[in-house]
């Protein structure tokens, strides 16, 4: 029996998890308990977990194959040696605070839009695991919204309307939206768009989800303008303030969320101050689903 303990952190979703030392290998029952908790709560907050980079990789591997996401497109020099560690920071490859107009900070600004990690890929991301190393003096919180609750609270007309609709998600849509359009044709082809149902079903819980987010750039079969306005309305519904959990980071925190049932966004902070977090992300593959069983 696992020693995992859970305490709800929001009226809609999310739980603070304790009772496990994530710096050590997990027992099979602990992996099963975490997966069950994720299916119920969608976001788990572990505090006081001073993970090294290798320990974070070892922990993530319990849940499935790791993915590198947009590193396939950018292929930039990285300060973290293992490409499976995604550097969520304002620190450049030389270890210095990045210039305000740097590609690194462009990624930070894109992360401030509501999204699910790698929804532009097939397979998409299952879990993301973000570990806090250094926090700035203010800001930099991460906010989460539950897409299962978003679906449940749609009016019946909209539920019927989206039942057979699909949206196309594109990797560079947010970057182009923010004014960064200097991509080659080869880069644009590196991760072709992925198409997902707007009314999807979360594989772990069996609950319906409203699968939206800023990577979605069009509704299949609709005029571009109409589709984008519709997606904007659905995203506004999904992220109503009363349904959002706000995580205030403390070094040693590890937050796990399920990208198939949640949205998240980072919040603004003083980018002249150092902020360092490390992310690992698990692909939604049959192997991951087997481990989640």
PDB file of C-alpha atoms in Angstrom:
ATOM      1  CA  UNK A   1       0.000   0.000   0.000  1.00  0.00           C
ATOM      2  CA  UNK A   2       1.329   3.412  -0.947  1.00  0.00           C
ATOM      3  CA  UNK A   3       2.025   6.066   1.684  1.00  0.00           C
ATOM      4  CA  UNK A   4       0.833   8.843  -0.655  1.00  0.00           C
ATOM      5  CA  UNK A   5      -1.398  11.353   1.135  1.00  0.00           C
ATOM      6  CA  UNK A   6      -3.596  13.926  -0.587  1.00  0.00           C
ATOM      7  CA  UNK A   7      -5.136  17.218   0.506  1.00  0.00           C
ATOM      8  CA  UNK A   8      -7.404  19.184  -1.886  1.00  0.00           C
ATOM      9  CA  UNK A   9      -6.094  22.639  -2.814  1.00  0.00           C
ATOM     10  CA  UNK A  10      -9.061  23.949  -4.828  1.00  0.00           C
ATOM     11  CA  UNK A  11     -12.796  23.363  -4.886  1.00  0.00           C
ATOM     12  CA  UNK A  12     -12.679  22.132  -8.496  1.00  0.00           C
ATOM     13  CA  UNK A  13      -9.446  20.129  -8.849  1.00  0.00           C
ATOM     14  CA  UNK A  14      -5.868  19.734  -7.631  1.00  0.00           C
ATOM     15  CA  UNK A  15      -4.314  18.261  -4.486  1.00  0.00           C
ATOM     16  CA  UNK A  16      -1.224  18.721  -2.343  1.00  0.00           C
ATOM     17  CA  UNK A  17       0.596  15.397  -2.185  1.00  0.00           C
ATOM     18  CA  UNK A  18       2.826  14.204   0.637  1.00  0.00           C
ATOM     19  CA  UNK A  19       4.201  11.024   2.175  1.00  0.00           C
ATOM     20  CA  UNK A  20       6.679  10.191  -0.608  1.00  0.00           C
ATOM     21  CA  UNK A  21      10.359  11.024  -1.058  1.00  0.00           C
ATOM     22  CA  UNK A  22      10.687  11.724  -4.781  1.00  0.00           C
ATOM     23  CA  UNK A  23      14.482  11.822  -4.617  1.00  0.00           C
ATOM     24  CA  UNK A  24      14.394   8.015  -4.269  1.00  0.00           C
ATOM     25  CA  UNK A  25      13.078   5.382  -6.725  1.00  0.00           C
ATOM     26  CA  UNK A  26       9.330   4.827  -6.439  1.00  0.00           C
ATOM     27  CA  UNK A  27       7.753   1.497  -5.632  1.00  0.00           C
ATOM     28  CA  UNK A  28       5.207   0.182  -8.131  1.00  0.00           C
ATOM     29  CA  UNK A  29       2.346   0.873  -5.704  1.00  0.00           C
ATOM     30  CA  UNK A  30       3.464   4.502  -5.405  1.00  0.00           C
ATOM     31  CA  UNK A  31       3.441   4.925  -9.201  1.00  0.00           C
ATOM     32  CA  UNK A  32      -0.064   3.475  -9.315  1.00  0.00           C
ATOM     33  CA  UNK A  33      -1.186   5.754  -6.473  1.00  0.00           C
ATOM     34  CA  UNK A  34       0.174   8.862  -8.221  1.00  0.00           C
ATOM     35  CA  UNK A  35      -1.533   7.883 -11.478  1.00  0.00           C
ATOM     36  CA  UNK A  36      -4.829   7.320  -9.656  1.00  0.00           C
ATOM     37  CA  UNK A  37      -4.466  10.695  -7.927  1.00  0.00           C
ATOM     38  CA  UNK A  38      -3.732  12.382 -11.251  1.00  0.00           C
ATOM     39  CA  UNK A  39      -6.839  10.852 -12.804  1.00  0.00           C
ATOM     40  CA  UNK A  40      -8.905  12.294  -9.967  1.00  0.00           C
ATOM     41  CA  UNK A  41      -7.208  15.650  -9.284  1.00  0.00           C
ATOM     42  CA  UNK A  42      -5.322  16.448 -12.553  1.00  0.00           C
ATOM     43  CA  UNK A  43      -2.737  18.571 -10.681  1.00  0.00           C
ATOM     44  CA  UNK A  44      -0.538  17.358  -7.817  1.00  0.00           C
ATOM     45  CA  UNK A  45       1.717  19.643  -5.749  1.00  0.00           C
ATOM     46  CA  UNK A  46       4.687  18.049  -3.979  1.00  0.00           C
ATOM     47  CA  UNK A  47       6.588  20.383  -1.630  1.00  0.00           C
ATOM     48  CA  UNK A  48      10.032  20.023  -0.116  1.00  0.00           C
ATOM     49  CA  UNK A  49      11.487  17.839  -2.868  1.00  0.00           C
ATOM     50  CA  UNK A  50      15.089  19.034  -3.527  1.00  0.00           C
ATOM     51  CA  UNK A  51      15.536  17.045  -6.730  1.00  0.00           C
ATOM     52  CA  UNK A  52      18.733  17.055  -8.727  1.00  0.00           C
ATOM     53  CA  UNK A  53      18.360  17.102 -12.506  1.00  0.00           C
ATOM     54  CA  UNK A  54      19.078  13.374 -12.659  1.00  0.00           C
ATOM     55  CA  UNK A  55      16.606  12.597  -9.880  1.00  0.00           C
ATOM     56  CA  UNK A  56      13.928  14.509 -11.753  1.00  0.00           C
ATOM     57  CA  UNK A  57      14.622  12.472 -14.899  1.00  0.00           C
ATOM     58  CA  UNK A  58      14.570   9.235 -12.904  1.00  0.00           C
ATOM     59  CA  UNK A  59      11.242  10.188 -11.319  1.00  0.00           C
ATOM     60  CA  UNK A  60       9.674  11.130 -14.654  1.00  0.00           C
ATOM     61  CA  UNK A  61      10.694   7.864 -16.289  1.00  0.00           C
ATOM     62  CA  UNK A  62       8.378   5.983 -13.918  1.00  0.00           C
ATOM     63  CA  UNK A  63       5.424   7.312 -15.923  1.00  0.00           C
ATOM     64  CA  UNK A  64       6.439   6.907 -19.563  1.00  0.00           C
ATOM     65  CA  UNK A  65       8.784   8.045 -22.351  1.00  0.00           C
ATOM     66  CA  UNK A  66      10.101  11.597 -22.093  1.00  0.00           C
ATOM     67  CA  UNK A  67       9.628  14.145 -24.862  1.00  0.00           C
ATOM     68  CA  UNK A  68      11.639  17.235 -25.875  1.00  0.00           C
ATOM     69  CA  UNK A  69       8.764  19.212 -27.456  1.00  0.00           C
ATOM     70  CA  UNK A  70       9.755  22.393 -29.295  1.00  0.00           C
ATOM     71  CA  UNK A  71      13.455  21.580 -29.072  1.00  0.00           C
ATOM     72  CA  UNK A  72      12.802  19.685 -32.313  1.00  0.00           C
ATOM     73  CA  UNK A  73      12.211  23.034 -34.008  1.00  0.00           C
ATOM     74  CA  UNK A  74      14.593  25.420 -32.271  1.00  0.00           C
ATOM     75  CA  UNK A  75      17.778  23.341 -31.910  1.00  0.00           C
ATOM     76  CA  UNK A  76      19.382  26.129 -29.851  1.00  0.00           C
ATOM     77  CA  UNK A  77      22.375  25.778 -27.515  1.00  0.00           C
ATOM     78  CA  UNK A  78      21.088  24.721 -24.084  1.00  0.00           C
ATOM     79  CA  UNK A  79      22.625  25.101 -20.619  1.00  0.00           C
ATOM     80  CA  UNK A  80      21.068  21.864 -19.312  1.00  0.00           C
ATOM     81  CA  UNK A  81      23.042  18.893 -20.581  1.00  0.00           C
ATOM     82  CA  UNK A  82      20.212  16.395 -21.030  1.00  0.00           C
ATOM     83  CA  UNK A  83      17.831  17.462 -23.819  1.00  0.00           C
ATOM     84  CA  UNK A  84      14.936  15.789 -22.001  1.00  0.00           C
ATOM     85  CA  UNK A  85      15.169  18.529 -19.346  1.00  0.00           C
ATOM     86  CA  UNK A  86      13.299  21.593 -20.545  1.00  0.00           C
ATOM     87  CA  UNK A  87      14.765  24.790 -19.127  1.00  0.00           C
ATOM     88  CA  UNK A  88      11.909  27.024 -17.945  1.00  0.00           C
ATOM     89  CA  UNK A  89      14.074  29.990 -17.014  1.00  0.00           C
ATOM     90  CA  UNK A  90      15.329  33.382 -18.117  1.00  0.00           C
ATOM     91  CA  UNK A  91      18.925  32.126 -18.135  1.00  0.00           C
ATOM     92  CA  UNK A  92      20.942  31.825 -21.354  1.00  0.00           C
ATOM     93  CA  UNK A  93      23.250  29.019 -22.474  1.00  0.00           C
ATOM     94  CA  UNK A  94      26.179  30.723 -20.730  1.00  0.00           C
ATOM     95  CA  UNK A  95      24.368  30.781 -17.390  1.00  0.00           C
ATOM     96  CA  UNK A  96      23.648  34.520 -17.395  1.00  0.00           C
ATOM     97  CA  UNK A  97      20.290  36.283 -17.189  1.00  0.00           C
ATOM     98  CA  UNK A  98      19.069  36.496 -20.778  1.00  0.00           C
ATOM     99  CA  UNK A  99      18.593  39.746 -22.691  1.00  0.00           C
ATOM    100  CA  UNK A 100      15.065  41.127 -22.580  1.00  0.00           C
ATOM    101  CA  UNK A 101      14.631  40.537 -26.329  1.00  0.00           C
ATOM    102  CA  UNK A 102      16.262  37.087 -26.345  1.00  0.00           C
ATOM    103  CA  UNK A 103      14.680  33.934 -27.822  1.00  0.00           C
ATOM    104  CA  UNK A 104      14.708  32.584 -24.262  1.00  0.00           C
ATOM    105  CA  UNK A 105      12.403  35.352 -23.072  1.00  0.00           C
ATOM    106  CA  UNK A 106      10.188  34.949 -26.125  1.00  0.00           C
ATOM    107  CA  UNK A 107       9.517  31.429 -24.889  1.00  0.00           C
ATOM    108  CA  UNK A 108       8.738  32.830 -21.448  1.00  0.00           C
ATOM    109  CA  UNK A 109       6.208  35.254 -22.921  1.00  0.00           C
ATOM    110  CA  UNK A 110       4.581  32.452 -24.942  1.00  0.00           C
ATOM    111  CA  UNK A 111       4.300  30.431 -21.724  1.00  0.00           C
ATOM    112  CA  UNK A 112       2.130  33.229 -20.302  1.00  0.00           C
ATOM    113  CA  UNK A 113      -0.673  32.194 -22.677  1.00  0.00           C
ATOM    114  CA  UNK A 114      -3.139  29.470 -21.663  1.00  0.00           C
ATOM    115  CA  UNK A 115      -1.947  26.192 -23.185  1.00  0.00           C
ATOM    116  CA  UNK A 116      -1.424  22.463 -22.827  1.00  0.00           C
ATOM    117  CA  UNK A 117       2.156  21.357 -23.398  1.00  0.00           C
ATOM    118  CA  UNK A 118       2.687  19.771 -26.818  1.00  0.00           C
ATOM    119  CA  UNK A 119      -0.983  19.775 -27.830  1.00  0.00           C
ATOM    120  CA  UNK A 120       0.480  20.505 -31.289  1.00  0.00           C
ATOM    121  CA  UNK A 121       1.981  16.998 -31.451  1.00  0.00           C
ATOM    122  CA  UNK A 122       0.626  13.506 -32.006  1.00  0.00           C
ATOM    123  CA  UNK A 123       1.160  11.846 -29.620  1.00  0.00           C
ATOM    124  CA  UNK A 124       0.602  14.835 -27.373  1.00  0.00           C
ATOM    125  CA  UNK A 125       1.928  15.269 -23.856  1.00  0.00           C
ATOM    126  CA  UNK A 126       0.430  13.381 -20.928  1.00  0.00           C
ATOM    127  CA  UNK A 127       2.094  14.582 -17.706  1.00  0.00           C
ATOM    128  CA  UNK A 128       4.350  17.579 -17.263  1.00  0.00           C
ATOM    129  CA  UNK A 129       6.485  17.835 -14.134  1.00  0.00           C
ATOM    130  CA  UNK A 130       7.888  21.243 -13.205  1.00  0.00           C
ATOM    131  CA  UNK A 131      10.488  21.578 -10.457  1.00  0.00           C
ATOM    132  CA  UNK A 132      11.329  24.920  -8.865  1.00  0.00           C
ATOM    133  CA  UNK A 133      14.991  25.849  -8.322  1.00  0.00           C
ATOM    134  CA  UNK A 134      15.122  29.665  -7.984  1.00  0.00           C
ATOM    135  CA  UNK A 135      12.262  32.182  -7.654  1.00  0.00           C
ATOM    136  CA  UNK A 136      12.255  35.945  -8.357  1.00  0.00           C
ATOM    137  CA  UNK A 137      11.218  38.481  -5.710  1.00  0.00           C
ATOM    138  CA  UNK A 138       7.704  38.800  -7.160  1.00  0.00           C
ATOM    139  CA  UNK A 139       5.458  37.166  -9.752  1.00  0.00           C
ATOM    140  CA  UNK A 140       6.199  34.055 -11.740  1.00  0.00           C
ATOM    141  CA  UNK A 141       3.234  32.065 -10.405  1.00  0.00           C
ATOM    142  CA  UNK A 142       1.752  29.294 -12.544  1.00  0.00           C
ATOM    143  CA  UNK A 143      -2.009  29.077 -13.010  1.00  0.00           C
ATOM    144  CA  UNK A 144      -4.024  25.965 -13.853  1.00  0.00           C
ATOM    145  CA  UNK A 145      -7.535  25.347 -15.189  1.00  0.00           C
ATOM    146  CA  UNK A 146      -9.445  22.048 -15.337  1.00  0.00           C
ATOM    147  CA  UNK A 147     -10.781  21.210 -18.811  1.00  0.00           C
ATOM    148  CA  UNK A 148     -13.067  18.494 -17.403  1.00  0.00           C
ATOM    149  CA  UNK A 149     -14.873  21.055 -15.262  1.00  0.00           C
ATOM    150  CA  UNK A 150     -14.891  23.391 -18.269  1.00  0.00           C
ATOM    151  CA  UNK A 151     -16.797  20.779 -20.284  1.00  0.00           C
ATOM    152  CA  UNK A 152     -19.167  19.957 -17.434  1.00  0.00           C
ATOM    153  CA  UNK A 153     -20.167  23.622 -17.073  1.00  0.00           C
ATOM    154  CA  UNK A 154     -20.868  24.269 -20.772  1.00  0.00           C
ATOM    155  CA  UNK A 155     -24.492  24.901 -21.690  1.00  0.00           C
ATOM    156  CA  UNK A 156     -26.210  22.022 -23.455  1.00  0.00           C
ATOM    157  CA  UNK A 157     -26.351  23.827 -26.814  1.00  0.00           C
ATOM    158  CA  UNK A 158     -22.572  24.294 -26.855  1.00  0.00           C
ATOM    159  CA  UNK A 159     -21.972  20.690 -25.757  1.00  0.00           C
ATOM    160  CA  UNK A 160     -24.031  19.521 -28.724  1.00  0.00           C
ATOM    161  CA  UNK A 161     -22.314  21.990 -31.055  1.00  0.00           C
ATOM    162  CA  UNK A 162     -18.756  20.876 -30.255  1.00  0.00           C
ATOM    163  CA  UNK A 163     -19.491  17.146 -30.202  1.00  0.00           C
ATOM    164  CA  UNK A 164     -18.211  16.559 -33.737  1.00  0.00           C
ATOM    165  CA  UNK A 165     -15.863  19.541 -34.065  1.00  0.00           C
ATOM    166  CA  UNK A 166     -12.092  19.304 -34.280  1.00  0.00           C
ATOM    167  CA  UNK A 167      -9.391  21.949 -33.876  1.00  0.00           C
ATOM    168  CA  UNK A 168      -5.960  22.134 -35.465  1.00  0.00           C
ATOM    169  CA  UNK A 169      -3.062  22.825 -33.071  1.00  0.00           C
ATOM    170  CA  UNK A 170       0.171  24.265 -34.503  1.00  0.00           C
ATOM    171  CA  UNK A 171       3.538  24.404 -32.721  1.00  0.00           C
ATOM    172  CA  UNK A 172       4.530  27.894 -33.849  1.00  0.00           C
ATOM    173  CA  UNK A 173       1.123  29.544 -33.584  1.00  0.00           C
ATOM    174  CA  UNK A 174       1.882  31.250 -30.265  1.00  0.00           C
ATOM    175  CA  UNK A 175       5.312  32.430 -31.410  1.00  0.00           C
ATOM    176  CA  UNK A 176       3.892  33.935 -34.603  1.00  0.00           C
ATOM    177  CA  UNK A 177       1.066  35.483 -32.555  1.00  0.00           C
ATOM    178  CA  UNK A 178       3.701  37.272 -30.447  1.00  0.00           C
ATOM    179  CA  UNK A 179       5.513  38.654 -33.494  1.00  0.00           C
ATOM    180  CA  UNK A 180       8.207  36.023 -34.014  1.00  0.00           C
ATOM    181  CA  UNK A 181       7.669  34.840 -37.597  1.00  0.00           C
ATOM    182  CA  UNK A 182      11.276  34.252 -38.726  1.00  0.00           C
ATOM    183  CA  UNK A 183      10.923  30.515 -39.247  1.00  0.00           C
ATOM    184  CA  UNK A 184      12.121  28.534 -42.232  1.00  0.00           C
ATOM    185  CA  UNK A 185       9.877  26.145 -44.123  1.00  0.00           C
ATOM    186  CA  UNK A 186      11.913  23.260 -42.710  1.00  0.00           C
ATOM    187  CA  UNK A 187      11.282  24.473 -39.161  1.00  0.00           C
ATOM    188  CA  UNK A 188       7.570  24.817 -39.829  1.00  0.00           C
ATOM    189  CA  UNK A 189       7.479  21.258 -41.173  1.00  0.00           C
ATOM    190  CA  UNK A 190       9.465  19.794 -38.254  1.00  0.00           C
ATOM    191  CA  UNK A 191       6.306  19.422 -36.159  1.00  0.00           C
ATOM    192  CA  UNK A 192       3.250  19.231 -38.444  1.00  0.00           C
ATOM    193  CA  UNK A 193      -0.080  20.402 -36.992  1.00  0.00           C
ATOM    194  CA  UNK A 194      -2.097  17.975 -34.875  1.00  0.00           C
ATOM    195  CA  UNK A 195      -5.884  17.738 -34.871  1.00  0.00           C
ATOM    196  CA  UNK A 196      -7.862  16.986 -31.695  1.00  0.00           C
ATOM    197  CA  UNK A 197     -11.584  16.872 -30.885  1.00  0.00           C
ATOM    198  CA  UNK A 198     -12.949  19.875 -29.024  1.00  0.00           C
ATOM    199  CA  UNK A 199     -15.081  17.466 -26.991  1.00  0.00           C
ATOM    200  CA  UNK A 200     -12.466  14.903 -26.022  1.00  0.00           C
ATOM    201  CA  UNK A 201     -12.414  12.127 -23.414  1.00  0.00           C
ATOM    202  CA  UNK A 202      -9.660  11.918 -20.798  1.00  0.00           C
ATOM    203  CA  UNK A 203      -8.281   8.361 -21.011  1.00  0.00           C
ATOM    204  CA  UNK A 204      -7.518   7.989 -17.305  1.00  0.00           C
ATOM    205  CA  UNK A 205     -10.749   9.234 -15.743  1.00  0.00           C
ATOM    206  CA  UNK A 206     -13.160   8.666 -18.623  1.00  0.00           C
ATOM    207  CA  UNK A 207     -14.462  12.221 -18.180  1.00  0.00           C
ATOM    208  CA  UNK A 208     -15.259  14.496 -21.126  1.00  0.00           C
ATOM    209  CA  UNK A 209     -12.948  17.504 -21.568  1.00  0.00           C
ATOM    210  CA  UNK A 210     -13.180  20.776 -23.472  1.00  0.00           C
ATOM    211  CA  UNK A 211      -9.826  20.495 -25.243  1.00  0.00           C
ATOM    212  CA  UNK A 212      -8.905  24.072 -26.076  1.00  0.00           C
ATOM    213  CA  UNK A 213      -5.818  26.237 -25.640  1.00  0.00           C
ATOM    214  CA  UNK A 214      -3.818  28.884 -27.427  1.00  0.00           C
ATOM    215  CA  UNK A 215      -2.029  26.361 -29.678  1.00  0.00           C
ATOM    216  CA  UNK A 216      -5.395  25.725 -31.383  1.00  0.00           C
ATOM    217  CA  UNK A 217      -5.460  27.985 -34.451  1.00  0.00           C
ATOM    218  CA  UNK A 218      -8.547  26.886 -36.358  1.00  0.00           C
ATOM    219  CA  UNK A 219     -11.717  24.816 -36.229  1.00  0.00           C
ATOM    220  CA  UNK A 220     -11.625  22.245 -39.008  1.00  0.00           C
ATOM    221  CA  UNK A 221     -14.143  23.109 -41.722  1.00  0.00           C
ATOM    222  CA  UNK A 222     -14.898  26.624 -40.425  1.00  0.00           C
ATOM    223  CA  UNK A 223     -13.734  29.990 -41.781  1.00  0.00           C
ATOM    224  CA  UNK A 224     -10.498  30.965 -40.000  1.00  0.00           C
ATOM    225  CA  UNK A 225     -11.890  34.135 -38.393  1.00  0.00           C
ATOM    226  CA  UNK A 226     -15.069  32.473 -37.131  1.00  0.00           C
ATOM    227  CA  UNK A 227     -13.152  29.504 -35.786  1.00  0.00           C
ATOM    228  CA  UNK A 228     -10.623  31.641 -33.930  1.00  0.00           C
ATOM    229  CA  UNK A 229     -13.328  33.740 -32.294  1.00  0.00           C
ATOM    230  CA  UNK A 230     -15.165  30.576 -31.267  1.00  0.00           C
ATOM    231  CA  UNK A 231     -11.988  29.070 -29.812  1.00  0.00           C
ATOM    232  CA  UNK A 232     -11.379  32.324 -27.937  1.00  0.00           C
ATOM    233  CA  UNK A 233     -14.854  32.182 -26.394  1.00  0.00           C
ATOM    234  CA  UNK A 234     -14.355  28.554 -25.330  1.00  0.00           C
ATOM    235  CA  UNK A 235     -10.953  29.381 -23.831  1.00  0.00           C
ATOM    236  CA  UNK A 236     -12.464  32.268 -21.875  1.00  0.00           C
ATOM    237  CA  UNK A 237     -15.074  29.886 -20.466  1.00  0.00           C
ATOM    238  CA  UNK A 238     -12.443  27.303 -19.513  1.00  0.00           C
ATOM    239  CA  UNK A 239     -10.298  29.805 -17.611  1.00  0.00           C
ATOM    240  CA  UNK A 240     -12.832  31.723 -15.534  1.00  0.00           C
ATOM    241  CA  UNK A 241     -11.038  33.066 -12.467  1.00  0.00           C
ATOM    242  CA  UNK A 242     -13.127  31.179  -9.915  1.00  0.00           C
ATOM    243  CA  UNK A 243     -12.055  27.887 -11.503  1.00  0.00           C
ATOM    244  CA  UNK A 244      -8.302  28.631 -11.617  1.00  0.00           C
ATOM    245  CA  UNK A 245      -5.717  27.304  -9.152  1.00  0.00           C
ATOM    246  CA  UNK A 246      -2.758  29.670  -8.664  1.00  0.00           C
ATOM    247  CA  UNK A 247       0.514  28.063  -7.583  1.00  0.00           C
ATOM    248  CA  UNK A 248       3.015  30.298  -5.795  1.00  0.00           C
ATOM    249  CA  UNK A 249       6.409  28.646  -6.206  1.00  0.00           C
ATOM    250  CA  UNK A 250       8.850  27.807  -3.452  1.00  0.00           C
ATOM    251  CA  UNK A 251      12.229  26.205  -4.271  1.00  0.00           C
ATOM    252  CA  UNK A 252      11.853  22.440  -3.944  1.00  0.00           C
ATOM    253  CA  UNK A 253       8.265  22.359  -5.225  1.00  0.00           C
ATOM    254  CA  UNK A 254       7.417  19.771  -7.873  1.00  0.00           C
ATOM    255  CA  UNK A 255       4.077  20.217  -9.601  1.00  0.00           C
ATOM    256  CA  UNK A 256       2.694  17.524 -11.901  1.00  0.00           C
ATOM    257  CA  UNK A 257      -0.221  18.207 -14.221  1.00  0.00           C
ATOM    258  CA  UNK A 258      -2.044  16.266 -16.910  1.00  0.00           C
ATOM    259  CA  UNK A 259      -1.985  18.152 -20.218  1.00  0.00           C
ATOM    260  CA  UNK A 260      -4.912  16.128 -21.539  1.00  0.00           C
ATOM    261  CA  UNK A 261      -7.253  17.528 -18.888  1.00  0.00           C
ATOM    262  CA  UNK A 262      -5.782  20.900 -17.866  1.00  0.00           C
ATOM    263  CA  UNK A 263      -4.491  24.203 -19.172  1.00  0.00           C
ATOM    264  CA  UNK A 264      -1.758  26.264 -17.551  1.00  0.00           C
ATOM    265  CA  UNK A 265       0.099  29.520 -17.961  1.00  0.00           C
ATOM    266  CA  UNK A 266       3.028  31.248 -16.289  1.00  0.00           C
ATOM    267  CA  UNK A 267       2.586  34.748 -14.928  1.00  0.00           C
ATOM    268  CA  UNK A 268       4.647  37.873 -15.361  1.00  0.00           C
ATOM    269  CA  UNK A 269       7.713  38.562 -13.210  1.00  0.00           C
ATOM    270  CA  UNK A 270      10.766  40.838 -13.295  1.00  0.00           C
ATOM    271  CA  UNK A 271      12.812  39.223 -16.072  1.00  0.00           C
ATOM    272  CA  UNK A 272      15.916  41.040 -14.870  1.00  0.00           C
ATOM    273  CA  UNK A 273      15.797  38.718 -11.831  1.00  0.00           C
ATOM    274  CA  UNK A 274      16.812  35.077 -12.054  1.00  0.00           C
ATOM    275  CA  UNK A 275      14.008  32.493 -12.255  1.00  0.00           C
ATOM    276  CA  UNK A 276      14.823  28.819 -12.778  1.00  0.00           C
ATOM    277  CA  UNK A 277      12.544  25.828 -13.122  1.00  0.00           C
ATOM    278  CA  UNK A 278      13.096  22.482 -14.875  1.00  0.00           C
ATOM    279  CA  UNK A 279      10.381  20.619 -16.746  1.00  0.00           C
ATOM    280  CA  UNK A 280      10.097  17.004 -17.797  1.00  0.00           C
ATOM    281  CA  UNK A 281       7.231  15.902 -20.022  1.00  0.00           C
ATOM    282  CA  UNK A 282       5.783  12.458 -20.720  1.00  0.00           C
ATOM    283  CA  UNK A 283       4.275  11.487 -24.053  1.00  0.00           C
ATOM    284  CA  UNK A 284       0.734  10.155 -24.243  1.00  0.00           C
ATOM    285  CA  UNK A 285       1.677   6.783 -25.705  1.00  0.00           C
ATOM    286  CA  UNK A 286       0.376   3.219 -25.212  1.00  0.00           C
ATOM    287  CA  UNK A 287       3.398   2.637 -22.950  1.00  0.00           C
ATOM    288  CA  UNK A 288       2.407   5.565 -20.744  1.00  0.00           C
ATOM    289  CA  UNK A 289      -1.175   4.346 -20.631  1.00  0.00           C
ATOM    290  CA  UNK A 290      -0.032   0.879 -19.615  1.00  0.00           C
ATOM    291  CA  UNK A 291       1.928   2.346 -16.716  1.00  0.00           C
ATOM    292  CA  UNK A 292      -1.070   4.471 -15.726  1.00  0.00           C
ATOM    293  CA  UNK A 293      -3.332   1.429 -15.449  1.00  0.00           C
TER     294      UNK A 293
END
